[in-house]
């Protein structure tokens, strides 16, 4: 059974968030239900009801969690509840007025990205002197650097995804719709401990040349290259794996293209080191693909961060000069997409360490053979 965080762990996260907000020139943060609230205090509302729930974190004073009255008992049992105070509002009361008292009438606050416009507008009316900035804009690196606990969770999610892929190689592909194979991939992720499956991409033949293709009704045939990309959450942390398989023996060109993508991924991995700009990882992969003559067919960024969400900062893309820091975790997933013909993608999760990169995935990156 996976280890769990305690009150002291959540206390440190709350303190870190308060300091980060202060350093960014903010009066504090307002966090509504979603991954950031879970990360900060371990609380997930029992069910979606659309009733105002918010965690307020400031540099001064104890963090406060506001919940509907009938959820107070549940909130007080959250893993990080001992590191904050819980307050409740009853039907007929004004939760925005209470929040406004906590905030004061002036100040600039970071607000979590998943906050409903209805709630933010009501809060602005209650505290007209306040202003707001999205947390990902104000504090993009708040959750980007993972601690040991988080890296272990991500490694476990990657191992579970690897196990699912090994089982995928035993599936029948020929004569089945992409959507049918995608359902099997979803099932195998769940069987390997994923409580959420974010997506299960199956792109066969020419569909594999569309990097945004998901899974359709095309029937997979003998001789097809098939791009697979699947992701989800296990114990609250993300996995994301990209592999390419072939129904039957590959042609020399297919083998070549796959080899170029694999070389590009390895070059990007070898570029991972503390202090390297995120764009340098993208450039390393792109240089290999461009030198092989396929530069125009690599049409997306090399990777992006992963944690409590399958997509979060940092982003490995040209123009992103943010330096890598030990503890950052991200995908490296280059690809080549030949329109109307086939595509190749290989993707794995990597963490930056003091000495370079560390693969979290371990499944075979070779061109997979399926029937």
XYZ file of C-alpha atoms in Angstrom:
371
model
C 0.000 0.000 0.000
C 1.320 3.449 -0.926
C 2.536 5.711 1.845
C 0.324 8.642 2.799
C 1.053 12.243 3.633
C 0.551 13.490 7.174
C -0.480 16.799 8.709
C 3.122 18.026 8.862
C 3.577 17.354 5.132
C 0.498 19.359 4.257
C 1.587 22.069 6.676
C 4.849 22.421 4.783
C 2.992 22.655 1.481
C 0.686 25.343 2.830
C 3.655 27.314 4.161
C 5.435 26.930 0.832
C 2.353 28.197 -1.014
C 1.976 31.202 1.298
C 5.628 32.164 0.849
C 5.474 31.693 -2.902
C 2.415 33.939 -3.100
C 4.103 36.596 -0.994
C 7.273 36.428 -3.105
C 5.115 36.923 -6.206
C 3.645 40.086 -4.724
C 0.287 38.539 -3.895
C -1.744 38.960 -0.729
C -2.540 35.253 -0.825
C -4.309 32.487 -2.707
C -7.919 31.366 -3.065
C -8.178 27.698 -3.998
C -11.433 26.013 -4.996
C -11.999 22.229 -5.431
C -9.556 20.575 -7.786
C -6.012 19.196 -7.884
C -4.449 22.206 -6.142
C -6.787 21.918 -3.155
C -6.027 18.198 -2.886
C -2.291 18.928 -3.105
C -2.437 21.619 -0.426
C -4.661 19.991 2.172
C -5.826 16.571 0.984
C -9.481 17.577 0.793
C -11.804 16.521 -2.013
C -15.494 17.366 -1.593
C -17.564 14.207 -1.264
C -19.497 15.015 -4.450
C -19.970 17.834 -6.907
C -22.749 20.162 -5.814
C -21.680 23.569 -7.063
C -21.707 25.013 -3.524
C -18.970 27.437 -2.579
C -15.918 25.710 -1.138
C -12.612 27.560 -0.884
C -9.227 27.351 0.796
C -7.666 30.714 1.641
C -3.903 30.851 2.120
C -2.122 34.049 3.154
C 1.289 34.920 4.546
C -0.339 36.040 7.793
C -2.525 33.761 9.830
C -3.579 30.142 9.603
C -4.966 28.809 6.309
C -8.771 28.568 6.324
C -11.073 26.190 4.515
C -14.672 27.283 3.917
C -17.205 24.509 3.230
C -20.997 24.036 3.197
C -22.270 23.202 6.681
C -23.292 19.650 5.839
C -19.754 18.896 4.608
C -17.932 20.251 7.642
C -17.494 16.855 9.314
C -16.023 15.372 6.125
C -13.661 18.322 5.671
C -12.399 17.969 9.222
C -11.342 14.399 8.420
C -9.159 15.461 5.481
C -5.531 14.424 5.779
C -4.321 18.013 6.049
C -7.169 19.401 8.154
C -4.934 19.651 11.208
C -2.806 22.225 9.404
C -5.692 24.665 8.870
C -8.972 25.826 10.338
C -12.314 24.698 8.909
C -15.305 27.032 8.833
C -18.791 26.291 7.532
C -21.564 28.308 5.973
C -25.228 27.330 6.240
C -27.996 27.586 3.673
C -29.244 31.160 3.499
C -25.874 32.591 4.527
C -23.530 34.510 2.239
C -20.269 32.565 1.770
C -18.797 35.326 -0.382
C -19.292 37.902 2.349
C -17.461 35.618 4.777
C -14.608 35.133 2.341
C -14.450 38.895 1.822
C -13.959 39.375 5.569
C -11.061 36.931 5.473
C -9.482 38.718 2.535
C -10.107 42.313 3.501
C -11.216 44.925 1.019
C -7.946 45.262 -0.856
C -5.223 43.014 -2.251
C -4.280 40.973 -5.258
C -4.854 37.224 -4.942
C -3.953 34.169 -6.936
C -7.020 32.083 -7.742
C -7.000 28.447 -8.811
C -7.676 27.835 -12.474
C -10.771 25.705 -11.908
C -12.644 28.405 -9.984
C -16.100 29.022 -11.423
C -16.633 32.441 -12.984
C -19.860 32.688 -10.946
C -17.917 32.398 -7.686
C -15.146 34.776 -8.671
C -17.602 37.423 -9.856
C -19.586 37.123 -6.614
C -16.389 37.484 -4.597
C -15.409 40.580 -6.578
C -18.776 42.124 -5.738
C -18.297 41.301 -2.055
C -14.737 42.675 -1.981
C -14.557 45.227 -4.825
C -11.083 46.395 -3.864
C -9.538 42.993 -4.526
C -8.144 41.742 -7.811
C -7.199 38.291 -9.058
C -4.653 36.436 -11.140
C -4.701 32.779 -12.203
C -2.378 30.683 -10.042
C -0.739 29.061 -13.070
C 0.159 32.528 -14.328
C 1.279 33.936 -10.993
C 2.908 30.791 -9.571
C 3.556 28.418 -12.476
C 6.199 26.464 -10.561
C 4.283 25.969 -7.311
C 3.731 22.255 -7.958
C 6.365 21.751 -10.647
C 9.153 20.608 -8.306
C 8.106 17.286 -6.795
C 9.243 15.953 -3.437
C 10.321 12.355 -2.863
C 6.779 11.253 -2.041
C 5.462 12.651 -5.324
C 8.262 11.206 -7.446
C 7.557 7.791 -5.900
C 3.863 8.130 -6.747
C 4.685 9.117 -10.313
C 7.112 6.198 -10.620
C 4.399 3.823 -9.397
C 1.937 5.261 -11.928
C 4.532 4.833 -14.690
C 5.159 1.216 -13.645
C 1.423 0.529 -13.743
C 1.209 2.076 -17.208
C 4.160 -0.078 -18.306
C 2.334 -3.176 -17.094
C -0.760 -2.129 -19.045
C 1.324 -1.696 -22.194
C 2.848 -5.157 -21.834
C -0.702 -6.518 -21.760
C -1.669 -4.363 -24.765
C 0.985 -6.150 -26.839
C -1.028 -9.336 -26.380
C -4.238 -7.826 -27.744
C -5.665 -8.599 -31.154
C -5.492 -5.476 -33.369
C -6.241 -6.632 -36.937
C -9.918 -6.612 -37.838
C -10.941 -4.509 -34.818
C -11.982 -0.874 -34.614
C -9.659 1.645 -32.985
C -12.381 2.363 -30.443
C -12.504 -1.316 -29.434
C -8.762 -1.404 -28.810
C -9.029 1.878 -26.884
C -11.633 0.286 -24.601
C -9.206 -2.552 -23.909
C -6.420 -0.085 -23.127
C -8.735 1.752 -20.728
C -9.632 -1.517 -19.033
C -5.978 -2.555 -18.679
C -5.048 0.781 -17.084
C -7.870 0.315 -14.575
C -6.787 -3.258 -13.878
C -3.336 -1.890 -13.125
C -4.511 0.520 -10.465
C -5.568 3.644 -12.360
C -8.644 5.196 -10.789
C -8.936 7.680 -13.678
C -8.151 7.183 -17.370
C -7.600 10.589 -18.995
C -7.327 9.310 -22.561
C -6.505 6.232 -24.636
C -5.376 7.257 -28.112
C -5.352 4.616 -30.850
C -4.391 5.989 -34.283
C -4.020 3.371 -37.021
C -2.589 3.782 -40.504
C -3.219 7.312 -41.810
C -5.019 8.226 -38.576
C -1.711 7.824 -36.779
C -0.374 10.750 -38.820
C -2.736 13.064 -36.917
C -1.143 13.770 -33.512
C -4.541 14.889 -32.158
C -6.453 11.821 -33.349
C -8.035 9.844 -30.514
C -9.820 6.610 -31.412
C -12.414 6.246 -34.140
C -14.299 3.611 -36.028
C -11.567 2.783 -38.532
C -10.920 -0.949 -38.710
C -7.254 -1.751 -38.130
C -5.752 -3.830 -40.904
C -2.731 -6.021 -41.464
C 0.252 -3.813 -42.291
C -0.934 -0.833 -40.227
C 1.305 1.190 -37.973
C -0.654 2.108 -34.825
C 0.168 5.034 -32.526
C -0.813 4.488 -28.887
C -0.886 7.204 -26.228
C -2.587 6.588 -22.907
C -2.664 8.415 -19.607
C -4.455 8.516 -16.289
C -4.161 8.866 -12.534
C -3.034 6.230 -10.044
C -3.173 7.141 -6.339
C -3.719 10.737 -7.420
C -0.659 11.008 -9.684
C -0.381 10.862 -13.439
C 0.955 8.440 -15.995
C 1.418 9.095 -19.706
C 2.898 6.555 -22.105
C 3.354 6.729 -25.866
C 4.257 3.737 -28.014
C 3.953 2.695 -31.656
C 3.137 -0.847 -32.761
C 2.884 -2.539 -36.142
C 0.439 -5.194 -37.328
C 2.878 -7.518 -39.028
C 6.507 -6.927 -40.072
C 7.455 -3.251 -40.670
C 8.753 -1.866 -43.945
C 12.304 -0.449 -44.071
C 10.892 3.093 -44.067
C 8.666 2.426 -41.056
C 11.587 0.940 -39.194
C 13.739 3.948 -40.115
C 11.185 6.526 -38.973
C 10.681 4.720 -35.698
C 14.448 4.629 -35.188
C 14.704 8.383 -35.752
C 11.996 9.101 -33.167
C 13.665 6.800 -30.682
C 17.012 8.510 -31.237
C 15.331 11.912 -30.795
C 13.792 10.847 -27.514
C 17.152 9.603 -26.248
C 18.852 12.862 -27.274
C 16.226 14.841 -25.388
C 16.681 12.637 -22.331
C 20.447 13.130 -22.405
C 19.918 16.912 -22.500
C 18.091 16.829 -19.154
C 20.204 18.384 -16.405
C 19.695 20.984 -13.669
C 19.868 24.473 -15.105
C 19.092 23.460 -18.682
C 16.329 25.580 -20.172
C 13.144 23.676 -21.000
C 13.508 24.695 -24.633
C 16.879 22.936 -24.828
C 15.168 19.580 -24.335
C 12.811 20.378 -27.193
C 15.704 21.505 -29.365
C 17.684 18.314 -28.714
C 14.835 16.138 -29.987
C 14.110 18.434 -32.917
C 17.737 18.482 -34.094
C 17.732 14.714 -34.567
C 14.452 14.686 -36.459
C 15.427 17.642 -38.637
C 18.818 16.099 -39.493
C 17.000 12.961 -40.681
C 14.869 15.050 -43.033
C 11.601 14.900 -41.080
C 11.680 18.274 -39.306
C 8.400 19.535 -40.786
C 6.621 16.391 -39.602
C 7.324 16.908 -35.887
C 4.389 19.189 -35.165
C 4.010 19.409 -31.371
C 6.096 20.256 -28.323
C 8.455 17.629 -26.973
C 6.818 17.375 -23.576
C 5.090 18.901 -20.558
C 4.967 18.501 -16.824
C 2.986 15.875 -14.978
C 1.857 15.467 -11.393
C -1.618 15.589 -9.911
C -2.685 16.445 -13.467
C -1.501 14.718 -16.628
C -0.781 18.149 -18.164
C 0.846 20.905 -16.096
C 3.991 23.110 -16.128
C 6.803 22.993 -17.102
C 6.472 22.807 -20.889
C 9.315 21.564 -23.087
C 8.813 23.898 -26.006
C 10.756 26.518 -27.963
C 10.672 29.848 -26.146
C 10.385 28.369 -22.632
C 13.577 29.469 -20.910
C 12.611 28.243 -17.443
C 15.546 26.182 -16.096
C 15.059 22.587 -15.033
C 15.308 21.914 -11.295
C 15.809 18.549 -9.570
C 12.376 17.140 -8.798
C 10.665 18.406 -11.934
C 8.810 15.593 -13.725
C 7.742 15.739 -17.350
C 7.083 13.746 -20.499
C 9.511 13.388 -23.379
C 7.387 12.375 -26.356
C 8.674 13.315 -29.819
C 6.932 12.100 -32.939
C 6.953 12.073 -36.738
C 3.642 12.255 -38.598
C 3.559 11.599 -42.350
C 0.200 12.877 -43.687
C -2.027 10.247 -45.224
C 0.406 7.465 -44.390
C 1.403 6.754 -40.781
C 2.795 8.253 -37.601
C 5.300 7.306 -34.905
C 5.326 8.531 -31.317
C 7.341 7.420 -28.297
C 6.608 8.984 -24.917
C 7.799 8.423 -21.361
C 7.949 10.255 -18.042
C 11.301 11.567 -16.832
C 12.376 13.316 -13.649
C 15.290 15.717 -13.382
C 17.854 14.723 -10.742
C 21.048 16.364 -9.492
C 23.034 14.448 -12.116
C 20.659 14.399 -15.092
C 17.499 12.618 -16.141
C 15.911 9.490 -14.716
C 13.386 7.437 -16.655
C 10.245 6.612 -14.677
C 8.912 4.332 -17.414
C 10.755 1.099 -18.157
C 8.652 -0.670 -20.814
C 10.240 -1.553 -24.156
C 10.478 1.425 -26.498
C 11.084 -0.701 -29.578
C 8.517 -0.853 -32.374
C 5.948 -3.242 -30.957
C 4.728 -6.264 -32.911
C 1.038 -7.103 -32.679
C -1.391 -9.312 -34.591
